[in-house]
């Protein structure tokens, strides 16, 4: 797995500072901000929900093969990604818009549908990007605690968001890795204020095997589904995502700045990944196995955690989470981050078997100290 050098840390820190000045940060920037200092090249990095397996072989081959053509924009390759996804999912091609990771799609959706009079309604704890963008556009951010089972409390979200422009559902949720039942999402979509949208962020959906929300898009609902190739497909550093919505909604979002060509390496890698018949099932199995082994170890040692269906989970460290994050960094294991509503809980990403073994030894030392 590639490591950040001091130089790249400073570069990313600078990017984070710039983004912080704009008041929004993406997952890797938030991870770097929580790290506070560069880490050693051999550190275990399980703090940004990355996939240690990286691109599948077909994606690597596709990227290598396209390099000589890197001097051309080749938008036909993006068309091929769209038609491949359309065919697999039974969607019309104009419902599918590729983006450079799903970060711009979420940020631009927030800009399009929130305003000083249209609030952004989200779960707490939840993925922060849309909250930061809403803050930037002057929209009210409504944070609604998760239910006792760590699902989105859609009824409370509806009650708190009569002025909502955008309801953000992350399924499974980041940071808890927990699912919101599809029936609850359907209830939200049916009962939301008329001119609002529901953005369903399915960054981690493939890791669960649960039903996705594409049928709501197909049914013409006011729903935007976000997908990324950064998680199960292992293309975080290659940068490819998809916004899937009714064309009028997609146009409204991307009119806000989505005019650009996609990197050819990203689209060919994404297309090859979609065409790999075994990738999703195989990686879901690997992640679930290592996650379960980690949960068994945590249970056996008396630690409290939230059972997750994703590649990250929260563990209760029963003291300020940042202290444990810093102590783990001294052990060369990067974990975190901490959400204000759960100050004694720390998010851990599921890494490789070897990484999780190192995590266990370091965690035991830190917790017993
Ligand atoms: C819930 C969620 N949405 C969106 C993203 C953005 O991912 P990317 O821009 O790499 O596609 C992330 C990144 O970790 C995430 O956790």
mmCIF file of C-alpha atoms and ligand atoms in Angstrom:
data_model
loop_
_atom_site.group_PDB
_atom_site.id
_atom_site.type_symbol
_atom_site.label_atom_id
_atom_site.label_comp_id
_atom_site.label_asym_id
_atom_site.label_seq_id
_atom_site.Cartn_x
_atom_site.Cartn_y
_atom_site.Cartn_z
ATOM 1 C CA UNK A 1 0.000 0.000 0.000
ATOM 2 C CA UNK A 2 1.471 3.393 -0.885
ATOM 3 C CA UNK A 3 2.547 5.557 2.032
ATOM 4 C CA UNK A 4 2.621 9.304 2.392
ATOM 5 C CA UNK A 5 6.078 10.804 2.441
ATOM 6 C CA UNK A 6 6.768 13.921 4.467
ATOM 7 C CA UNK A 7 6.563 15.893 1.220
ATOM 8 C CA UNK A 8 3.212 14.431 0.223
ATOM 9 C CA UNK A 9 1.970 14.935 3.766
ATOM 10 C CA UNK A 10 2.865 18.603 3.532
ATOM 11 C CA UNK A 11 1.283 18.782 0.098
ATOM 12 C CA UNK A 12 -1.924 17.143 1.341
ATOM 13 C CA UNK A 13 -1.797 19.305 4.463
ATOM 14 C CA UNK A 14 -1.564 22.353 2.216
ATOM 15 C CA UNK A 15 -4.525 21.076 0.189
ATOM 16 C CA UNK A 16 -6.355 20.474 3.457
ATOM 17 C CA UNK A 17 -5.564 24.000 4.628
ATOM 18 C CA UNK A 18 -6.876 25.444 1.376
ATOM 19 C CA UNK A 19 -10.007 23.332 1.587
ATOM 20 C CA UNK A 20 -10.373 24.221 5.257
ATOM 21 C CA UNK A 21 -10.240 27.885 4.258
ATOM 22 C CA UNK A 22 -13.203 27.095 1.991
ATOM 23 C CA UNK A 23 -14.623 25.207 4.967
ATOM 24 C CA UNK A 24 -14.821 21.759 3.404
ATOM 25 C CA UNK A 25 -12.533 18.761 3.435
ATOM 26 C CA UNK A 26 -12.639 15.333 1.821
ATOM 27 C CA UNK A 27 -12.005 11.966 3.499
ATOM 28 C CA UNK A 28 -8.196 11.876 2.935
ATOM 29 C CA UNK A 29 -7.832 15.499 4.058
ATOM 30 C CA UNK A 30 -9.827 14.818 7.215
ATOM 31 C CA UNK A 31 -7.627 11.782 7.875
ATOM 32 C CA UNK A 32 -4.448 13.827 7.400
ATOM 33 C CA UNK A 33 -5.797 16.639 9.583
ATOM 34 C CA UNK A 34 -6.488 14.132 12.379
ATOM 35 C CA UNK A 35 -2.985 12.625 12.001
ATOM 36 C CA UNK A 36 -1.406 16.007 12.809
ATOM 37 C CA UNK A 37 2.060 14.868 11.712
ATOM 38 C CA UNK A 38 3.492 12.644 8.978
ATOM 39 C CA UNK A 39 3.800 8.987 9.771
ATOM 40 C CA UNK A 40 6.579 6.509 9.076
ATOM 41 C CA UNK A 41 6.625 4.756 5.682
ATOM 42 C CA UNK A 42 5.954 1.394 7.359
ATOM 43 C CA UNK A 43 2.991 2.623 9.411
ATOM 44 C CA UNK A 44 -0.299 0.736 9.415
ATOM 45 C CA UNK A 45 -2.718 3.201 7.821
ATOM 46 C CA UNK A 46 -6.296 2.328 8.742
ATOM 47 C CA UNK A 47 -7.734 5.808 9.146
ATOM 48 C CA UNK A 48 -9.228 6.784 5.768
ATOM 49 C CA UNK A 49 -11.441 3.837 4.726
ATOM 50 C CA UNK A 50 -9.112 2.945 1.881
ATOM 51 C CA UNK A 51 -8.962 -0.480 0.254
ATOM 52 C CA UNK A 52 -5.519 -2.014 0.821
ATOM 53 C CA UNK A 53 -6.045 -4.391 -2.128
ATOM 54 C CA UNK A 54 -5.980 -1.534 -4.652
ATOM 55 C CA UNK A 55 -7.090 -1.972 -8.269
ATOM 56 C CA UNK A 56 -7.961 -5.470 -9.515
ATOM 57 C CA UNK A 57 -5.671 -7.022 -12.126
ATOM 58 C CA UNK A 58 -8.022 -6.172 -15.021
ATOM 59 C CA UNK A 59 -8.037 -2.508 -13.946
ATOM 60 C CA UNK A 60 -4.231 -2.452 -13.698
ATOM 61 C CA UNK A 61 -3.939 -3.974 -17.169
ATOM 62 C CA UNK A 62 -6.442 -1.496 -18.605
ATOM 63 C CA UNK A 63 -4.554 1.468 -17.139
ATOM 64 C CA UNK A 64 -1.205 0.193 -18.421
ATOM 65 C CA UNK A 65 -2.685 -0.334 -21.879
ATOM 66 C CA UNK A 66 -4.143 3.173 -22.095
ATOM 67 C CA UNK A 67 -0.977 5.047 -21.075
ATOM 68 C CA UNK A 68 0.342 5.509 -24.630
ATOM 69 C CA UNK A 69 -2.980 7.191 -25.496
ATOM 70 C CA UNK A 70 -2.765 9.523 -22.499
ATOM 71 C CA UNK A 71 -2.152 12.481 -24.786
ATOM 72 C CA UNK A 72 -5.764 12.368 -25.951
ATOM 73 C CA UNK A 73 -8.986 13.329 -24.145
ATOM 74 C CA UNK A 74 -10.749 10.220 -25.497
ATOM 75 C CA UNK A 75 -14.232 10.934 -24.161
ATOM 76 C CA UNK A 76 -15.408 7.761 -25.927
ATOM 77 C CA UNK A 77 -13.828 5.865 -23.005
ATOM 78 C CA UNK A 78 -16.108 7.716 -20.600
ATOM 79 C CA UNK A 79 -19.056 6.817 -22.825
ATOM 80 C CA UNK A 80 -18.006 3.184 -22.550
ATOM 81 C CA UNK A 81 -17.961 3.395 -18.744
ATOM 82 C CA UNK A 82 -21.465 4.880 -18.813
ATOM 83 C CA UNK A 83 -22.850 2.285 -21.201
ATOM 84 C CA UNK A 84 -21.251 -0.544 -19.211
ATOM 85 C CA UNK A 85 -22.843 0.659 -15.961
ATOM 86 C CA UNK A 86 -26.172 1.328 -17.748
ATOM 87 C CA UNK A 87 -26.233 -2.192 -19.131
ATOM 88 C CA UNK A 88 -25.348 -3.843 -15.814
ATOM 89 C CA UNK A 89 -27.912 -1.842 -13.828
ATOM 90 C CA UNK A 90 -30.679 -1.511 -16.433
ATOM 91 C CA UNK A 91 -30.492 2.292 -16.517
ATOM 92 C CA UNK A 92 -30.706 4.808 -19.348
ATOM 93 C CA UNK A 93 -27.307 6.299 -20.151
ATOM 94 C CA UNK A 94 -28.388 9.913 -19.567
ATOM 95 C CA UNK A 95 -29.079 9.029 -15.915
ATOM 96 C CA UNK A 96 -25.381 8.284 -15.314
ATOM 97 C CA UNK A 97 -22.748 11.014 -14.932
ATOM 98 C CA UNK A 98 -19.103 10.115 -14.208
ATOM 99 C CA UNK A 99 -17.225 12.346 -11.779
ATOM 100 C CA UNK A 100 -13.681 12.431 -10.416
ATOM 101 C CA UNK A 101 -14.538 10.382 -7.326
ATOM 102 C CA UNK A 102 -17.886 11.021 -5.663
ATOM 103 C CA UNK A 103 -16.563 14.019 -3.698
ATOM 104 C CA UNK A 104 -17.422 16.575 -6.430
ATOM 105 C CA UNK A 105 -20.852 14.981 -6.949
ATOM 106 C CA UNK A 106 -21.700 15.342 -3.267
ATOM 107 C CA UNK A 107 -20.268 18.854 -2.997
ATOM 108 C CA UNK A 108 -22.065 20.056 -6.148
ATOM 109 C CA UNK A 109 -25.362 18.402 -5.120
ATOM 110 C CA UNK A 110 -25.156 20.314 -1.869
ATOM 111 C CA UNK A 111 -24.488 23.578 -3.685
ATOM 112 C CA UNK A 112 -27.381 22.879 -6.067
ATOM 113 C CA UNK A 113 -30.037 21.981 -3.496
ATOM 114 C CA UNK A 114 -29.206 23.877 -0.311
ATOM 115 C CA UNK A 115 -29.227 27.634 0.305
ATOM 116 C CA UNK A 116 -29.709 30.046 3.188
ATOM 117 C CA UNK A 117 -33.411 29.092 3.098
ATOM 118 C CA UNK A 118 -33.017 25.366 2.242
ATOM 119 C CA UNK A 119 -31.366 23.237 4.912
ATOM 120 C CA UNK A 120 -29.067 20.233 4.704
ATOM 121 C CA UNK A 121 -30.376 17.373 6.838
ATOM 122 C CA UNK A 122 -27.979 14.618 7.804
ATOM 123 C CA UNK A 123 -27.255 11.920 10.358
ATOM 124 C CA UNK A 124 -25.012 12.417 13.366
ATOM 125 C CA UNK A 125 -22.425 10.970 13.344
ATOM 126 C CA UNK A 126 -22.194 11.241 9.579
ATOM 127 C CA UNK A 127 -19.788 11.899 6.721
ATOM 128 C CA UNK A 128 -18.848 15.569 7.041
ATOM 129 C CA UNK A 129 -18.304 16.826 3.486
ATOM 130 C CA UNK A 130 -21.879 17.929 2.722
ATOM 131 C CA UNK A 131 -22.148 19.626 6.119
ATOM 132 C CA UNK A 132 -19.028 21.657 5.389
ATOM 133 C CA UNK A 133 -20.247 22.650 1.921
ATOM 134 C CA UNK A 134 -23.667 23.634 3.348
ATOM 135 C CA UNK A 135 -21.946 25.773 5.893
ATOM 136 C CA UNK A 136 -20.037 27.409 3.063
ATOM 137 C CA UNK A 137 -23.239 28.210 1.118
ATOM 138 C CA UNK A 138 -24.910 29.514 4.287
ATOM 139 C CA UNK A 139 -27.432 26.669 4.575
ATOM 140 C CA UNK A 140 -28.681 25.480 7.957
ATOM 141 C CA UNK A 141 -27.110 22.121 8.818
ATOM 142 C CA UNK A 142 -29.541 19.866 10.672
ATOM 143 C CA UNK A 143 -27.780 16.963 12.389
ATOM 144 C CA UNK A 144 -30.103 14.200 13.537
ATOM 145 C CA UNK A 145 -28.725 11.486 15.844
ATOM 146 C CA UNK A 146 -28.835 7.913 14.546
ATOM 147 C CA UNK A 147 -31.398 5.538 16.064
ATOM 148 C CA UNK A 148 -30.511 3.024 18.811
ATOM 149 C CA UNK A 149 -29.621 0.538 16.057
ATOM 150 C CA UNK A 150 -27.452 3.177 14.354
ATOM 151 C CA UNK A 151 -29.790 3.603 11.372
ATOM 152 C CA UNK A 152 -30.749 7.026 10.017
ATOM 153 C CA UNK A 153 -33.752 8.264 11.993
ATOM 154 C CA UNK A 154 -35.720 9.283 8.906
ATOM 155 C CA UNK A 155 -38.824 10.288 10.849
ATOM 156 C CA UNK A 156 -36.794 12.642 13.053
ATOM 157 C CA UNK A 157 -34.997 13.924 9.944
ATOM 158 C CA UNK A 158 -38.367 14.723 8.343
ATOM 159 C CA UNK A 159 -39.607 16.405 11.515
ATOM 160 C CA UNK A 160 -36.467 18.530 11.807
ATOM 161 C CA UNK A 161 -36.242 19.334 8.101
ATOM 162 C CA UNK A 162 -39.482 20.977 7.012
ATOM 163 C CA UNK A 163 -37.285 23.524 5.183
ATOM 164 C CA UNK A 164 -34.941 20.873 3.777
ATOM 165 C CA UNK A 165 -33.339 21.271 0.380
ATOM 166 C CA UNK A 166 -31.363 18.046 0.706
ATOM 167 C CA UNK A 167 -31.617 14.952 2.899
ATOM 168 C CA UNK A 168 -28.299 13.099 2.998
ATOM 169 C CA UNK A 169 -28.424 9.353 3.611
ATOM 170 C CA UNK A 170 -25.149 7.465 3.706
ATOM 171 C CA UNK A 171 -25.896 3.756 3.400
ATOM 172 C CA UNK A 172 -24.050 2.068 4.989
ATOM 173 C CA UNK A 173 -23.168 5.040 7.122
ATOM 174 C CA UNK A 174 -19.686 6.483 7.474
ATOM 175 C CA UNK A 175 -18.390 6.282 10.248
ATOM 176 C CA UNK A 176 -20.573 3.591 11.888
ATOM 177 C CA UNK A 177 -20.773 1.148 8.954
ATOM 178 C CA UNK A 178 -24.426 0.503 9.837
ATOM 179 C CA UNK A 179 -27.377 0.143 7.466
ATOM 180 C CA UNK A 180 -30.638 2.037 7.206
ATOM 181 C CA UNK A 181 -33.444 -0.276 6.029
ATOM 182 C CA UNK A 182 -34.575 0.348 2.472
ATOM 183 C CA UNK A 183 -38.183 0.721 3.690
ATOM 184 C CA UNK A 184 -37.093 3.691 5.838
ATOM 185 C CA UNK A 185 -35.404 5.350 2.863
ATOM 186 C CA UNK A 186 -38.573 4.801 0.826
ATOM 187 C CA UNK A 187 -40.599 6.402 3.637
ATOM 188 C CA UNK A 188 -38.305 9.429 3.567
ATOM 189 C CA UNK A 189 -38.583 9.751 -0.217
ATOM 190 C CA UNK A 190 -42.389 9.526 -0.098
ATOM 191 C CA UNK A 191 -42.798 12.014 2.758
ATOM 192 C CA UNK A 192 -40.109 14.650 2.141
ATOM 193 C CA UNK A 193 -40.998 18.251 1.309
ATOM 194 C CA UNK A 194 -41.970 18.538 -2.363
ATOM 195 C CA UNK A 195 -38.996 20.424 -3.807
ATOM 196 C CA UNK A 196 -36.234 18.721 -1.785
ATOM 197 C CA UNK A 197 -33.999 15.854 -2.912
ATOM 198 C CA UNK A 198 -32.710 12.757 -1.149
ATOM 199 C CA UNK A 199 -29.031 12.079 -1.817
ATOM 200 C CA UNK A 200 -28.186 8.448 -1.117
ATOM 201 C CA UNK A 201 -24.452 7.979 -0.796
ATOM 202 C CA UNK A 202 -23.695 4.341 -1.614
ATOM 203 C CA UNK A 203 -19.907 4.615 -1.339
ATOM 204 C CA UNK A 204 -19.784 1.386 0.706
ATOM 205 C CA UNK A 205 -22.936 -0.432 -0.512
ATOM 206 C CA UNK A 206 -21.059 -3.235 -2.304
ATOM 207 C CA UNK A 207 -19.477 -4.332 0.952
ATOM 208 C CA UNK A 208 -22.905 -5.186 2.396
ATOM 209 C CA UNK A 209 -24.864 -7.147 -0.201
ATOM 210 C CA UNK A 210 -27.949 -5.108 0.831
ATOM 211 C CA UNK A 211 -30.403 -3.794 -1.776
ATOM 212 C CA UNK A 212 -29.344 -0.502 -3.301
ATOM 213 C CA UNK A 213 -31.501 2.513 -4.147
ATOM 214 C CA UNK A 214 -31.151 2.581 -7.937
ATOM 215 C CA UNK A 215 -34.778 1.455 -8.317
ATOM 216 C CA UNK A 216 -35.873 4.770 -6.779
ATOM 217 C CA UNK A 217 -33.942 6.633 -9.475
ATOM 218 C CA UNK A 218 -35.460 4.400 -12.166
ATOM 219 C CA UNK A 219 -38.918 5.140 -10.749
ATOM 220 C CA UNK A 220 -38.322 8.851 -11.373
ATOM 221 C CA UNK A 221 -38.132 9.884 -7.701
ATOM 222 C CA UNK A 222 -36.309 12.989 -6.438
ATOM 223 C CA UNK A 223 -33.327 10.822 -5.558
ATOM 224 C CA UNK A 224 -29.645 11.122 -6.393
ATOM 225 C CA UNK A 225 -27.496 8.033 -5.850
ATOM 226 C CA UNK A 226 -23.753 8.512 -5.465
ATOM 227 C CA UNK A 227 -21.290 5.725 -6.183
ATOM 228 C CA UNK A 228 -17.519 5.699 -5.959
ATOM 229 C CA UNK A 229 -14.842 3.360 -7.250
ATOM 230 C CA UNK A 230 -12.700 4.289 -4.214
ATOM 231 C CA UNK A 231 -13.907 1.560 -1.858
ATOM 232 C CA UNK A 232 -14.675 -2.015 -2.964
ATOM 233 C CA UNK A 233 -12.963 -1.399 -6.327
ATOM 234 C CA UNK A 234 -9.784 -0.008 -4.710
ATOM 235 C CA UNK A 235 -9.419 3.008 -7.028
ATOM 236 C CA UNK A 236 -9.329 5.835 -4.440
ATOM 237 C CA UNK A 237 -6.129 7.304 -5.809
ATOM 238 C CA UNK A 238 -7.253 6.852 -9.419
ATOM 239 C CA UNK A 239 -10.439 8.923 -8.823
ATOM 240 C CA UNK A 240 -13.698 7.803 -10.370
ATOM 241 C CA UNK A 241 -17.286 8.095 -9.185
ATOM 242 C CA UNK A 242 -20.796 8.154 -10.609
ATOM 243 C CA UNK A 243 -23.802 10.362 -10.000
ATOM 244 C CA UNK A 244 -27.005 8.539 -10.909
ATOM 245 C CA UNK A 245 -30.222 10.532 -11.128
ATOM 246 C CA UNK A 246 -33.035 11.727 -13.347
ATOM 247 C CA UNK A 247 -31.415 13.823 -16.101
ATOM 248 C CA UNK A 248 -33.043 17.070 -14.882
ATOM 249 C CA UNK A 249 -31.579 16.552 -11.377
ATOM 250 C CA UNK A 250 -28.181 15.487 -12.729
ATOM 251 C CA UNK A 251 -28.055 18.541 -14.988
ATOM 252 C CA UNK A 252 -28.940 20.833 -12.096
ATOM 253 C CA UNK A 253 -26.049 19.418 -10.049
ATOM 254 C CA UNK A 254 -23.411 19.346 -12.756
ATOM 255 C CA UNK A 255 -24.319 22.783 -14.127
ATOM 256 C CA UNK A 256 -22.573 23.955 -10.961
ATOM 257 C CA UNK A 257 -19.141 22.997 -12.226
ATOM 258 C CA UNK A 258 -19.147 19.496 -13.589
ATOM 259 C CA UNK A 259 -17.777 20.432 -16.974
ATOM 260 C CA UNK A 260 -14.522 18.537 -17.424
ATOM 261 C CA UNK A 261 -13.095 15.460 -19.069
ATOM 262 C CA UNK A 262 -12.472 12.387 -16.990
ATOM 263 C CA UNK A 263 -8.923 11.020 -16.635
ATOM 264 C CA UNK A 264 -8.591 8.143 -19.107
ATOM 265 C CA UNK A 265 -6.825 5.939 -16.559
ATOM 266 C CA UNK A 266 -9.772 6.324 -14.172
ATOM 267 C CA UNK A 267 -12.480 5.463 -16.674
ATOM 268 C CA UNK A 268 -10.743 2.436 -18.165
ATOM 269 C CA UNK A 269 -9.929 1.132 -14.667
ATOM 270 C CA UNK A 270 -13.537 1.642 -13.575
ATOM 271 C CA UNK A 271 -14.930 -0.050 -16.691
ATOM 272 C CA UNK A 272 -12.593 -3.028 -16.290
ATOM 273 C CA UNK A 273 -13.554 -3.292 -12.605
ATOM 274 C CA UNK A 274 -17.274 -3.336 -13.453
ATOM 275 C CA UNK A 275 -16.669 -6.090 -15.985
ATOM 276 C CA UNK A 276 -14.753 -8.272 -13.516
ATOM 277 C CA UNK A 277 -17.355 -10.884 -12.587
ATOM 278 C CA UNK A 278 -15.756 -11.929 -9.287
ATOM 279 C CA UNK A 279 -14.378 -8.699 -7.843
ATOM 280 C CA UNK A 280 -17.284 -7.493 -5.687
ATOM 281 C CA UNK A 281 -18.176 -10.861 -4.157
ATOM 282 C CA UNK A 282 -14.536 -11.745 -3.521
ATOM 283 C CA UNK A 283 -13.666 -8.436 -1.881
ATOM 284 C CA UNK A 284 -16.853 -8.406 0.162
ATOM 285 C CA UNK A 285 -15.897 -11.846 1.472
ATOM 286 C CA UNK A 286 -12.310 -10.784 2.299
ATOM 287 C CA UNK A 287 -13.445 -7.626 4.097
ATOM 288 C CA UNK A 288 -16.189 -9.470 6.018
ATOM 289 C CA UNK A 289 -13.805 -12.220 7.123
ATOM 290 C CA UNK A 290 -11.140 -9.844 8.460
ATOM 291 C CA UNK A 291 -13.800 -7.613 10.027
ATOM 292 C CA UNK A 292 -15.395 -10.590 11.802
ATOM 293 C CA UNK A 293 -12.021 -11.800 13.097
ATOM 294 C CA UNK A 294 -11.370 -8.310 14.452
ATOM 295 C CA UNK A 295 -14.817 -8.206 16.093
ATOM 296 C CA UNK A 296 -14.220 -11.633 17.650
ATOM 297 C CA UNK A 297 -10.920 -10.397 19.062
ATOM 298 C CA UNK A 298 -12.496 -7.178 20.401
ATOM 299 C CA UNK A 299 -15.365 -9.131 22.028
ATOM 300 C CA UNK A 300 -12.984 -11.666 23.517
ATOM 301 C CA UNK A 301 -10.969 -8.837 25.082
ATOM 302 C CA UNK A 302 -14.011 -7.028 26.452
ATOM 303 C CA UNK A 303 -14.052 -4.024 24.103
ATOM 304 C CA UNK A 304 -17.280 -2.378 22.968
ATOM 305 C CA UNK A 305 -17.763 -1.774 19.259
ATOM 306 C CA UNK A 306 -20.617 -1.150 16.849
ATOM 307 C CA UNK A 307 -21.159 -4.167 14.570
ATOM 308 C CA UNK A 308 -20.585 -2.798 11.093
ATOM 309 C CA UNK A 309 -21.415 -4.116 7.636
ATOM 310 C CA UNK A 310 -18.789 -1.958 5.955
ATOM 311 C CA UNK A 311 -15.004 -1.524 5.874
ATOM 312 C CA UNK A 312 -14.951 0.656 8.989
ATOM 313 C CA UNK A 313 -16.327 0.424 12.504
ATOM 314 C CA UNK A 314 -16.442 2.420 15.726
ATOM 315 C CA UNK A 315 -14.838 1.216 18.938
ATOM 316 C CA UNK A 316 -15.491 2.729 22.374
ATOM 317 C CA UNK A 317 -12.149 3.587 23.992
ATOM 318 C CA UNK A 318 -13.841 5.006 27.131
ATOM 319 C CA UNK A 319 -11.597 8.068 27.173
ATOM 320 C CA UNK A 320 -11.134 10.979 24.772
ATOM 321 C CA UNK A 321 -10.788 9.297 21.382
ATOM 322 C CA UNK A 322 -8.110 11.691 20.187
ATOM 323 C CA UNK A 323 -5.833 10.547 23.046
ATOM 324 C CA UNK A 324 -6.083 6.959 21.832
ATOM 325 C CA UNK A 325 -5.626 8.035 18.225
ATOM 326 C CA UNK A 326 -2.412 9.867 19.202
ATOM 327 C CA UNK A 327 -1.163 6.949 21.331
ATOM 328 C CA UNK A 328 -1.841 4.536 18.451
ATOM 329 C CA UNK A 329 0.113 6.836 16.102
ATOM 330 C CA UNK A 330 3.106 6.484 18.438
ATOM 331 C CA UNK A 331 2.686 2.711 17.998
ATOM 332 C CA UNK A 332 2.892 3.317 14.218
ATOM 333 C CA UNK A 333 -0.784 2.496 13.689
ATOM 334 C CA UNK A 334 -2.884 5.320 12.246
ATOM 335 C CA UNK A 335 -6.532 5.102 13.347
ATOM 336 C CA UNK A 336 -9.275 7.644 13.688
ATOM 337 C CA UNK A 337 -11.034 9.874 13.510
ATOM 338 C CA UNK A 338 -13.376 10.964 16.324
ATOM 339 C CA UNK A 339 -16.854 12.498 15.909
ATOM 340 C CA UNK A 340 -17.959 15.157 18.453
ATOM 341 C CA UNK A 341 -21.252 13.342 19.220
ATOM 342 C CA UNK A 342 -19.293 10.183 20.176
ATOM 343 C CA UNK A 343 -16.187 11.660 21.825
ATOM 344 C CA UNK A 344 -14.905 8.396 23.293
ATOM 345 C CA UNK A 345 -15.318 6.403 20.086
ATOM 346 C CA UNK A 346 -12.692 6.031 17.361
ATOM 347 C CA UNK A 347 -13.262 4.898 13.767
ATOM 348 C CA UNK A 348 -11.114 2.028 12.538
ATOM 349 C CA UNK A 349 -10.803 0.977 8.890
ATOM 350 C CA UNK A 350 -10.614 -2.748 8.142
ATOM 351 C CA UNK A 351 -7.153 -3.332 6.661
ATOM 352 C CA UNK A 352 -5.367 -6.518 5.648
ATOM 353 C CA UNK A 353 -5.081 -9.469 8.017
ATOM 354 C CA UNK A 354 -1.499 -8.466 8.805
ATOM 355 C CA UNK A 355 -2.484 -4.849 9.460
ATOM 356 C CA UNK A 356 -5.307 -5.894 11.791
ATOM 357 C CA UNK A 357 -2.947 -8.160 13.740
ATOM 358 C CA UNK A 358 -0.630 -5.180 14.253
ATOM 359 C CA UNK A 359 -3.665 -3.090 15.181
ATOM 360 C CA UNK A 360 -4.658 -5.608 17.855
ATOM 361 C CA UNK A 361 -1.231 -5.656 19.549
ATOM 362 C CA UNK A 362 -0.932 -1.870 19.491
ATOM 363 C CA UNK A 363 -4.514 -1.358 20.676
ATOM 364 C CA UNK A 364 -4.009 -3.744 23.579
ATOM 365 C CA UNK A 365 -0.852 -1.886 24.664
ATOM 366 C CA UNK A 366 -2.535 1.523 24.378
ATOM 367 C CA UNK A 367 -5.698 0.450 26.204
ATOM 368 C CA UNK A 368 -3.804 -1.261 29.018
ATOM 369 C CA UNK A 369 -1.419 1.669 29.498
HETATM 370 C C1 LIG B 1 -19.453 8.328 2.572
HETATM 371 C C2 LIG B 1 -18.457 8.808 1.587
HETATM 372 N N1 LIG B 1 -18.884 9.459 0.517
HETATM 373 C C3 LIG B 1 -18.033 9.925 -0.408
HETATM 374 C C4 LIG B 1 -16.675 9.743 -0.257
HETATM 375 C C5 LIG B 1 -15.786 10.315 -1.309
HETATM 376 O O1 LIG B 1 -15.011 9.384 -1.928
HETATM 377 P P1 LIG B 1 -14.262 9.656 -3.303
HETATM 378 O O2 LIG B 1 -14.221 11.105 -3.584
HETATM 379 O O3 LIG B 1 -12.934 9.043 -3.126
HETATM 380 O O4 LIG B 1 -15.093 8.954 -4.337
HETATM 381 C C6 LIG B 1 -16.181 9.075 0.856
HETATM 382 C C7 LIG B 1 -14.738 8.869 1.049
HETATM 383 O O5 LIG B 1 -14.283 8.214 1.931
HETATM 384 C C8 LIG B 1 -17.099 8.592 1.813
HETATM 385 O O6 LIG B 1 -16.702 7.966 2.909
#
